[in-house]
mmCIF file of N, CA, C and O in Angstrom:
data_model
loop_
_atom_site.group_PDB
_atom_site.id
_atom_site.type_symbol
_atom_site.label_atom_id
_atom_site.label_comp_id
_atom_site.label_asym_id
_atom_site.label_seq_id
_atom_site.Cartn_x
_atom_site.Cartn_y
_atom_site.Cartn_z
ATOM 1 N N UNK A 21 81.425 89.187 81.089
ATOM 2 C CA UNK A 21 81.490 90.610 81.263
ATOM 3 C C UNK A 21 80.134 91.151 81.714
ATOM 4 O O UNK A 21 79.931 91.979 82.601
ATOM 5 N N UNK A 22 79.443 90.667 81.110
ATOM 6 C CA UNK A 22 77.671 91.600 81.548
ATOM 7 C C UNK A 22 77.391 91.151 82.877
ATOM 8 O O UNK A 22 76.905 91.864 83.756
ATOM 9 N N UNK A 23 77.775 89.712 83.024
ATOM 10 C CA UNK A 23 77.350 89.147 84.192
ATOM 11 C C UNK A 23 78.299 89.653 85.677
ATOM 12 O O UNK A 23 77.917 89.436 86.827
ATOM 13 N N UNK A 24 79.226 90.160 85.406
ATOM 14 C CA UNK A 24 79.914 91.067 86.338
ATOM 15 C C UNK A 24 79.555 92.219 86.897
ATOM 16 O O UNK A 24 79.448 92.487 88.093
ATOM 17 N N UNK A 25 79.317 93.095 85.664
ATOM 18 C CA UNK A 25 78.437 94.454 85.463
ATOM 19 C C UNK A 25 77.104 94.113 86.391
ATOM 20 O O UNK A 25 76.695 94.492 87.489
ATOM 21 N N UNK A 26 76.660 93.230 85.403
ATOM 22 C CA UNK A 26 74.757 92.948 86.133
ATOM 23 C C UNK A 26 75.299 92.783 87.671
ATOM 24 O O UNK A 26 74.489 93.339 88.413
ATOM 25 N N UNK A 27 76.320 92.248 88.362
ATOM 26 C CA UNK A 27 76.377 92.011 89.746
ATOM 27 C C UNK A 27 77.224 93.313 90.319
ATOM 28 O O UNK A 27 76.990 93.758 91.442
ATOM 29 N N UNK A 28 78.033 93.773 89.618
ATOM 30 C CA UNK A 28 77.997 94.781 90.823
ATOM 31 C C UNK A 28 76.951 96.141 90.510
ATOM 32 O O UNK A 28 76.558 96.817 91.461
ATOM 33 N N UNK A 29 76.601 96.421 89.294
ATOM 34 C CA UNK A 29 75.915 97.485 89.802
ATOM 35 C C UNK A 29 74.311 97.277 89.998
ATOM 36 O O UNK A 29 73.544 98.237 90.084
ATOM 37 N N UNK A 30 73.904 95.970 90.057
ATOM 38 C CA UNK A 30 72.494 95.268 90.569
ATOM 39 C C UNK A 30 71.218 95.431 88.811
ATOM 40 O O UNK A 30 70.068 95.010 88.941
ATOM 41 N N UNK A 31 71.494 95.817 87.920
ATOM 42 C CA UNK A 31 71.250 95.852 86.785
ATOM 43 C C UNK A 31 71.236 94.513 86.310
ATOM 44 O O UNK A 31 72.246 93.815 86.211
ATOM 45 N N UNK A 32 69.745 94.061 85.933
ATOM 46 C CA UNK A 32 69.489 92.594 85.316
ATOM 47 C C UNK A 32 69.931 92.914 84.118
ATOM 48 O O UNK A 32 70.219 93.994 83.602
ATOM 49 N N UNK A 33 69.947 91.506 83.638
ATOM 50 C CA UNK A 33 71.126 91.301 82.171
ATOM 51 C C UNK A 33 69.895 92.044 80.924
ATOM 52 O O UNK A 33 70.100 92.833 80.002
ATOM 53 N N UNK A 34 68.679 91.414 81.380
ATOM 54 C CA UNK A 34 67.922 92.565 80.104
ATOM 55 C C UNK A 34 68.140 93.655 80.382
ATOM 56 O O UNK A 34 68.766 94.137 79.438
ATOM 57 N N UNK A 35 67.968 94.522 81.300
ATOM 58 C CA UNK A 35 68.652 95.886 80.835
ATOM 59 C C UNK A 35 69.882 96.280 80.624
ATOM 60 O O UNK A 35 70.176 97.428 80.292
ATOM 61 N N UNK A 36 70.777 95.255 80.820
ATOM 62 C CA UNK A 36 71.964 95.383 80.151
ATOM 63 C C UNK A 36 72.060 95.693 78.727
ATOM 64 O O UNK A 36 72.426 96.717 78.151
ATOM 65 N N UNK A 37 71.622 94.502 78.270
ATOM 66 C CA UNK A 37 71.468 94.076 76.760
ATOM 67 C C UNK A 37 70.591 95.176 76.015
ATOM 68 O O UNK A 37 70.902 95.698 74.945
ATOM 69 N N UNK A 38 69.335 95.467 76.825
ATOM 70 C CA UNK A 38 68.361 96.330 75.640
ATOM 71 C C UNK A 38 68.735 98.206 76.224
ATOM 72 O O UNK A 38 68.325 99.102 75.486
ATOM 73 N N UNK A 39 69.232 98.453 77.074
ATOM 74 C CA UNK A 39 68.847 99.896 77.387
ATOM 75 C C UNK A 39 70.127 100.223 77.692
ATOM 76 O O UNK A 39 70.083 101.371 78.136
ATOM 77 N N UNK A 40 71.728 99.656 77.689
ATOM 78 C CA UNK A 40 72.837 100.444 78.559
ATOM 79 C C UNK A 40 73.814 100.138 76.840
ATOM 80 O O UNK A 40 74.038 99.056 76.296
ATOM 81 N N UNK A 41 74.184 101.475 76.403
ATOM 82 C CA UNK A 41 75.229 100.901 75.241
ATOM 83 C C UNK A 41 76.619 100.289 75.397
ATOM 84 O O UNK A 41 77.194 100.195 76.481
ATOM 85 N N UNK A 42 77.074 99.909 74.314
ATOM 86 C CA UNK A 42 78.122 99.080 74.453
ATOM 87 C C UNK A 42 78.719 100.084 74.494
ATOM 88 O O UNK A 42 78.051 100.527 75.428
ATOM 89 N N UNK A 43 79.634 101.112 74.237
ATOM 90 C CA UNK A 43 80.500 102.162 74.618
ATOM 91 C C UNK A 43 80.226 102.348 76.047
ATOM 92 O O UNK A 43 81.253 102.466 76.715
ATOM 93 N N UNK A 44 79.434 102.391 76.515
ATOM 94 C CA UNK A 44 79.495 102.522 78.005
ATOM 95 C C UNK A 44 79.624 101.410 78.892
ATOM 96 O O UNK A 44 80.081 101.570 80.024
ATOM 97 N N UNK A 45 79.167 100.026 78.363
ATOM 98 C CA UNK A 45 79.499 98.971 78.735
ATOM 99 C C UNK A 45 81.121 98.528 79.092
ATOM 100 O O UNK A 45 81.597 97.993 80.093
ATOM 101 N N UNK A 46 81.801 99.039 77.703
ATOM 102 C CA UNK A 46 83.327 98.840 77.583
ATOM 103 C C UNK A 46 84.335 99.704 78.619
ATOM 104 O O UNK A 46 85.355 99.252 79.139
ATOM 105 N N UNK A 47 83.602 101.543 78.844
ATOM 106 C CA UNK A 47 84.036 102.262 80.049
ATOM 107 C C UNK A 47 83.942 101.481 81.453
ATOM 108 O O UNK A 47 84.764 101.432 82.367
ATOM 109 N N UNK A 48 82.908 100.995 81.351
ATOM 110 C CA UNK A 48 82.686 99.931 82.190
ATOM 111 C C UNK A 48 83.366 99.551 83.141
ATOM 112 O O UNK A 48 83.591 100.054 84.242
ATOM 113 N N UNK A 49 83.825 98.227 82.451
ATOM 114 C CA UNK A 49 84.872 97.440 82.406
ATOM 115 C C UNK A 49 86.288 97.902 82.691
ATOM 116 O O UNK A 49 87.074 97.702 83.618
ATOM 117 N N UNK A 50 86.324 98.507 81.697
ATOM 118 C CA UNK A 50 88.003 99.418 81.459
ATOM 119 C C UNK A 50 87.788 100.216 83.054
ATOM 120 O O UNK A 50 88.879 100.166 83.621
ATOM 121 N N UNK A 51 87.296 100.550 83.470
ATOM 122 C CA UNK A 51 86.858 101.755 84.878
ATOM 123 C C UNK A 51 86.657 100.939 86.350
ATOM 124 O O UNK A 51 86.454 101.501 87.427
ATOM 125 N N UNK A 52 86.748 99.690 86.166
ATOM 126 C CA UNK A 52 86.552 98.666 87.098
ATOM 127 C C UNK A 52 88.026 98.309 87.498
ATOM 128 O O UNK A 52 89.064 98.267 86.838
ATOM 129 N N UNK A 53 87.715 98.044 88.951
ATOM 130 C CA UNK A 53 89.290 98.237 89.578
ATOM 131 C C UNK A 53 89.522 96.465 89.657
ATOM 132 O O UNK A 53 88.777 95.486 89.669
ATOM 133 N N UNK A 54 91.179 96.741 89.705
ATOM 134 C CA UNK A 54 91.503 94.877 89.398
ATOM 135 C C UNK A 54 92.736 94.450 90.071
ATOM 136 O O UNK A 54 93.771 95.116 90.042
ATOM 137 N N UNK A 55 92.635 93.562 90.552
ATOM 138 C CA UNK A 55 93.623 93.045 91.516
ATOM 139 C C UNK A 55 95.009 92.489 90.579
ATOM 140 O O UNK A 55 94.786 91.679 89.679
ATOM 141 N N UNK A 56 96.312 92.919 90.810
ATOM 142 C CA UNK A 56 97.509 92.284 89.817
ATOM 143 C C UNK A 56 98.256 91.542 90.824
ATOM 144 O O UNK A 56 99.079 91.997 91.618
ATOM 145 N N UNK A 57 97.777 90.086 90.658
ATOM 146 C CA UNK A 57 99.101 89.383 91.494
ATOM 147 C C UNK A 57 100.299 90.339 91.893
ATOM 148 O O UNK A 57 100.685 91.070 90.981
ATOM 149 N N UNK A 58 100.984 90.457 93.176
ATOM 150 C CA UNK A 58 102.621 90.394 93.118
ATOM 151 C C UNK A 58 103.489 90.020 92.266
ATOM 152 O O UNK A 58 103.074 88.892 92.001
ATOM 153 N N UNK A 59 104.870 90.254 91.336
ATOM 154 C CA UNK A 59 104.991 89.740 90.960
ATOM 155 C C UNK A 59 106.437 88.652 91.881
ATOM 156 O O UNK A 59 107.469 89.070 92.407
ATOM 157 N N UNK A 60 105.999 87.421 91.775
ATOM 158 C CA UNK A 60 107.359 86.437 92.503
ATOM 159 C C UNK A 60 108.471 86.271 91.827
ATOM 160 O O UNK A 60 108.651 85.800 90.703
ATOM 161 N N UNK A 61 109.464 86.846 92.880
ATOM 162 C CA UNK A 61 110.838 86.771 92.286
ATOM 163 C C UNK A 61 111.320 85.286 92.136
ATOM 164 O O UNK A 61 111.166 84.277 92.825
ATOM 165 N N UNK A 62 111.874 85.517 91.128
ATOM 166 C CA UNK A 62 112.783 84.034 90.365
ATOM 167 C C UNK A 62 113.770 83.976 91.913
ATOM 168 O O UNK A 62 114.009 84.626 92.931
ATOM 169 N N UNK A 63 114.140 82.548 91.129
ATOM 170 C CA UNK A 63 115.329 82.091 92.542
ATOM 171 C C UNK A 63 116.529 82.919 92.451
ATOM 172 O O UNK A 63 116.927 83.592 93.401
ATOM 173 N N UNK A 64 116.909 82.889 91.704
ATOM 174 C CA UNK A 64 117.928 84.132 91.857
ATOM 175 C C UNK A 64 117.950 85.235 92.689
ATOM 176 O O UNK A 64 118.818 85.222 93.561
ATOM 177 N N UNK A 65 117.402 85.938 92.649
ATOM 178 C CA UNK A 65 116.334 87.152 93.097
ATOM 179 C C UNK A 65 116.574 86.684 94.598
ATOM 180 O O UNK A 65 117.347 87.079 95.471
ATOM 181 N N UNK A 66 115.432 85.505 94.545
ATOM 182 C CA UNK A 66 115.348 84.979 96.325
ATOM 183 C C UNK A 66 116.808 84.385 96.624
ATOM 184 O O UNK A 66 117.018 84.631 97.812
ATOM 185 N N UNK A 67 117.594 83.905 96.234
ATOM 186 C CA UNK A 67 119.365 83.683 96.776
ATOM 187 C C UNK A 67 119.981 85.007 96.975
ATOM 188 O O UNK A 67 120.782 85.213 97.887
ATOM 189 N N UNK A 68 119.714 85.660 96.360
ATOM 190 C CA UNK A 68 120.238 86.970 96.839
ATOM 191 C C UNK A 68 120.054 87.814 97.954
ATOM 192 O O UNK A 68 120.778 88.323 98.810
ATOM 193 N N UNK A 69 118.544 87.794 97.599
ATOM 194 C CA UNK A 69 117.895 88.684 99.318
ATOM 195 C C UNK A 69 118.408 87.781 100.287
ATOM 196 O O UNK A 69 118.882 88.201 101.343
ATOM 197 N N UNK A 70 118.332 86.238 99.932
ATOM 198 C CA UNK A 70 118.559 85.436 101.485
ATOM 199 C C UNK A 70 120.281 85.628 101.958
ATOM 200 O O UNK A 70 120.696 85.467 103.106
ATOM 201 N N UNK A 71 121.069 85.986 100.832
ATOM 202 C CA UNK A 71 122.543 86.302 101.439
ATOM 203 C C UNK A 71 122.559 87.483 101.684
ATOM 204 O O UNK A 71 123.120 87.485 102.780
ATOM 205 N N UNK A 72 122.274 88.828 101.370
ATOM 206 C CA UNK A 72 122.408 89.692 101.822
ATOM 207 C C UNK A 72 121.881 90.148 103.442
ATOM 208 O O UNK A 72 122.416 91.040 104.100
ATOM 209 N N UNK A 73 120.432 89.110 104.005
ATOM 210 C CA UNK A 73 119.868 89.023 105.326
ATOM 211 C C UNK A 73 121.172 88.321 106.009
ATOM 212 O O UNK A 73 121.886 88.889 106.835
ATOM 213 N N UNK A 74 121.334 87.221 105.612
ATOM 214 C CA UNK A 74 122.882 86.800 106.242
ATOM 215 C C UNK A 74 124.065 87.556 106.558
ATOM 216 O O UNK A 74 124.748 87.442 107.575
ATOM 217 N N UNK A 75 124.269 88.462 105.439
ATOM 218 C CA UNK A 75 125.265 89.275 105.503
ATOM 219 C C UNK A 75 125.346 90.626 106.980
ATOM 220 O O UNK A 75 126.214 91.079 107.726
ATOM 221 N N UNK A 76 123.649 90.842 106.707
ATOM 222 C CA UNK A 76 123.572 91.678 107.752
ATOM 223 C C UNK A 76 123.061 91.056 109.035
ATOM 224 O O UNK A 76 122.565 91.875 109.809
ATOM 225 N N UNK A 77 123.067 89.907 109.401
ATOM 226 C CA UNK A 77 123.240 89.090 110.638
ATOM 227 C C UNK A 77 124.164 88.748 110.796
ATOM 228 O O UNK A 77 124.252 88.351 111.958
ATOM 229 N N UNK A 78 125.107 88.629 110.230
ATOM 230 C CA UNK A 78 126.659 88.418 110.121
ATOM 231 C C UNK A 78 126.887 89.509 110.962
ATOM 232 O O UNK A 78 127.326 89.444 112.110
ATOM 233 N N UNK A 79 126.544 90.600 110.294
ATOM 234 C CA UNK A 79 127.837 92.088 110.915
ATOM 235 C C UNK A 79 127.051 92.838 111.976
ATOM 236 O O UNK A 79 127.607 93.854 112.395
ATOM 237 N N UNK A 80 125.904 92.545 112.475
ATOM 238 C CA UNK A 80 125.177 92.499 113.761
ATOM 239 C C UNK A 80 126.091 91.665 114.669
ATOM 240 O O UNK A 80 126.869 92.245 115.426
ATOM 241 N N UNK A 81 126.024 90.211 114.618
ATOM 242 C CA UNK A 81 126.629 89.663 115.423
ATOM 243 C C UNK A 81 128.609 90.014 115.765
ATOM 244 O O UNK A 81 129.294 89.957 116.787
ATOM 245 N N UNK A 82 128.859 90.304 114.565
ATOM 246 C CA UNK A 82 130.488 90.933 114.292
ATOM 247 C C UNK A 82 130.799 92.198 115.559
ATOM 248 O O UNK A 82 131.680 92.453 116.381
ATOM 249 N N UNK A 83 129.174 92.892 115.015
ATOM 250 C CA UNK A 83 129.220 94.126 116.060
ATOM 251 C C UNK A 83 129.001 94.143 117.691
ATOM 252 O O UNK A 83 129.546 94.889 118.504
ATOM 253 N N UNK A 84 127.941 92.989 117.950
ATOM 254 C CA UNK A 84 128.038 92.851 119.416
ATOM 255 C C UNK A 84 129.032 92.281 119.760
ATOM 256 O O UNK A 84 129.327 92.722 120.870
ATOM 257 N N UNK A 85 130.169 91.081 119.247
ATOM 258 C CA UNK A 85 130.909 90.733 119.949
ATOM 259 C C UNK A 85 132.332 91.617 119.841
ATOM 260 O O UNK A 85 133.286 91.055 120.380
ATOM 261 N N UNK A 86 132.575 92.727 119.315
ATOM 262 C CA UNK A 86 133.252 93.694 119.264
ATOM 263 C C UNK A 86 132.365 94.824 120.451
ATOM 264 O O UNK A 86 132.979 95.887 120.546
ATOM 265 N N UNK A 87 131.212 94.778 121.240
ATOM 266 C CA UNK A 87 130.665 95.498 121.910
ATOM 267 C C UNK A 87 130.618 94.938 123.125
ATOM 268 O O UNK A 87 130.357 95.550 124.161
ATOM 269 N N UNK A 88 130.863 93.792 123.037
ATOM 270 C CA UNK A 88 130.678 93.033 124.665
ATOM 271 C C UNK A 88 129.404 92.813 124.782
ATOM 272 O O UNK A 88 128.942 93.130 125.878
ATOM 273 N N UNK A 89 128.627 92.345 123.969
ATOM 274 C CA UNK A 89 126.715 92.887 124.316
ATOM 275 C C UNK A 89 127.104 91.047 124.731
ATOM 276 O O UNK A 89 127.994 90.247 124.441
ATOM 277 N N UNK A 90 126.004 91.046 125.449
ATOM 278 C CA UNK A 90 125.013 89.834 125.343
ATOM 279 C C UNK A 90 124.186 89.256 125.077
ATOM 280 O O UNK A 90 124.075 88.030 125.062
ATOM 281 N N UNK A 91 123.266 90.254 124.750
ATOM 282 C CA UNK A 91 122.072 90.224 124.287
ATOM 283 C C UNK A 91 121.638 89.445 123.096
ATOM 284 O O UNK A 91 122.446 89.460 122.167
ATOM 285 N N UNK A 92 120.805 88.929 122.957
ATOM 286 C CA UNK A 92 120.647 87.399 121.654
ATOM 287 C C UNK A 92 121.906 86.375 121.805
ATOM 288 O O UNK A 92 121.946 85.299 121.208
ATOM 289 N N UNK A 93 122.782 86.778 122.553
ATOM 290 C CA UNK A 93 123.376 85.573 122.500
ATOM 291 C C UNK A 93 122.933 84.124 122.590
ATOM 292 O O UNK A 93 121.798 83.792 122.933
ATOM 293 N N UNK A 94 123.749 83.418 122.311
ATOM 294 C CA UNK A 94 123.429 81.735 122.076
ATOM 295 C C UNK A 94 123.758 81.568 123.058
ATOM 296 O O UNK A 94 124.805 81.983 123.555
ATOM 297 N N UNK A 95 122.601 80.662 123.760
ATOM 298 C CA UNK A 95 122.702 80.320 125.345
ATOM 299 C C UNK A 95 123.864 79.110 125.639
ATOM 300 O O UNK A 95 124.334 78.642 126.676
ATOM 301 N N UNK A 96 124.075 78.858 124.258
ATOM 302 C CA UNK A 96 125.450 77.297 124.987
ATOM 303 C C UNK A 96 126.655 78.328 125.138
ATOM 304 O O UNK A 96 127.555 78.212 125.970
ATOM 305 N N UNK A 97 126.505 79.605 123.974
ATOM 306 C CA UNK A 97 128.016 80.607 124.160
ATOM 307 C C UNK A 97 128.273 80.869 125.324
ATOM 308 O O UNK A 97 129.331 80.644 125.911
ATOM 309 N N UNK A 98 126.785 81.641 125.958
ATOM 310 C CA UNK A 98 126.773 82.723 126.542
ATOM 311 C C UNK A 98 127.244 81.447 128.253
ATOM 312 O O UNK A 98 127.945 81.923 129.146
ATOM 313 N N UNK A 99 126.680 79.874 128.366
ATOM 314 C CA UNK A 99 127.267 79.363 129.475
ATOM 315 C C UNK A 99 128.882 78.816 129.632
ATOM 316 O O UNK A 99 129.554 78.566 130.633
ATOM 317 N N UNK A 100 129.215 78.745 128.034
ATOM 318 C CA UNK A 100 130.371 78.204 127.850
ATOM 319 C C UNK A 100 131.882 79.217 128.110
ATOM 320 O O UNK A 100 132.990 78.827 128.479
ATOM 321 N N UNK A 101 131.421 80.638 127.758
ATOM 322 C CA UNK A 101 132.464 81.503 128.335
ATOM 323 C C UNK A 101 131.800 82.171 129.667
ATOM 324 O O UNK A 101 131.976 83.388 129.720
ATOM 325 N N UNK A 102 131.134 81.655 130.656
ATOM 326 C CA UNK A 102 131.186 81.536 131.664
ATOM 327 C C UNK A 102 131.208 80.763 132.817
ATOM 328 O O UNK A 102 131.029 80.945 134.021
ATOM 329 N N UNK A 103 131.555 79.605 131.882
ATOM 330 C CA UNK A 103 131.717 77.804 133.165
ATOM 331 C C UNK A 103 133.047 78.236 133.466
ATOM 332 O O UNK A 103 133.844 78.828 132.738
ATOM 333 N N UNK A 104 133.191 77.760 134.919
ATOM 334 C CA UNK A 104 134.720 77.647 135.986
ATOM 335 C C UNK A 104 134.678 76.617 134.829
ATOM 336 O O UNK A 104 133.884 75.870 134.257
ATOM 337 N N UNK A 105 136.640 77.190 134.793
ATOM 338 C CA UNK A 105 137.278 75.664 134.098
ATOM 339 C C UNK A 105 138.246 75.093 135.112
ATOM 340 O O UNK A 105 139.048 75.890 135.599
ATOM 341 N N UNK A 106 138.282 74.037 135.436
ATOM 342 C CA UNK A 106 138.703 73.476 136.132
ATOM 343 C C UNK A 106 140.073 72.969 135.942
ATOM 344 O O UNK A 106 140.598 72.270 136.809
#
């Protein structure tokens, strides 16, 4: 803890120790900003988001081929309903 203090606010550890009180030491600390991991979702969590992205690439694709689009199509589709059949 002091040795944190002593580095960011450039204050050697003796004047830590003999001239800055511990009540203000502890504001300190407590007043010092702190990084909180993300927290990572369990697998569950992640099976879910990954079917629901499916779901809505599902009904994207549902929707262009109810639109006639072409666009992102799959290039073996997009040559296969347009080869002469012989």
């Amino acid at each position: 803890m002091i040795g944190q203090i002593a580095t960011e606010t450039g204050w050697s550890i003796d004047y830590i120790l003999d001239k800055v009180n511990v009540v203000t030491l502890q504001l300190m600390m407590a007043d010092m900003p702190h990084w909180v991991p993300p927290k990572k979702p369990d697998i569950n969590q992640q099976i879910r988001e990954m079917e629901e992205r499916e779901k809505q690439r599902n009904s994207r694709t549902q929707t262009r081929e109810n639109t006639n689009q072409t666009k992102g199509m799959n290039p073996m589709e997009f040559f296969t309903n347009y080869a002469v059949k012989d």
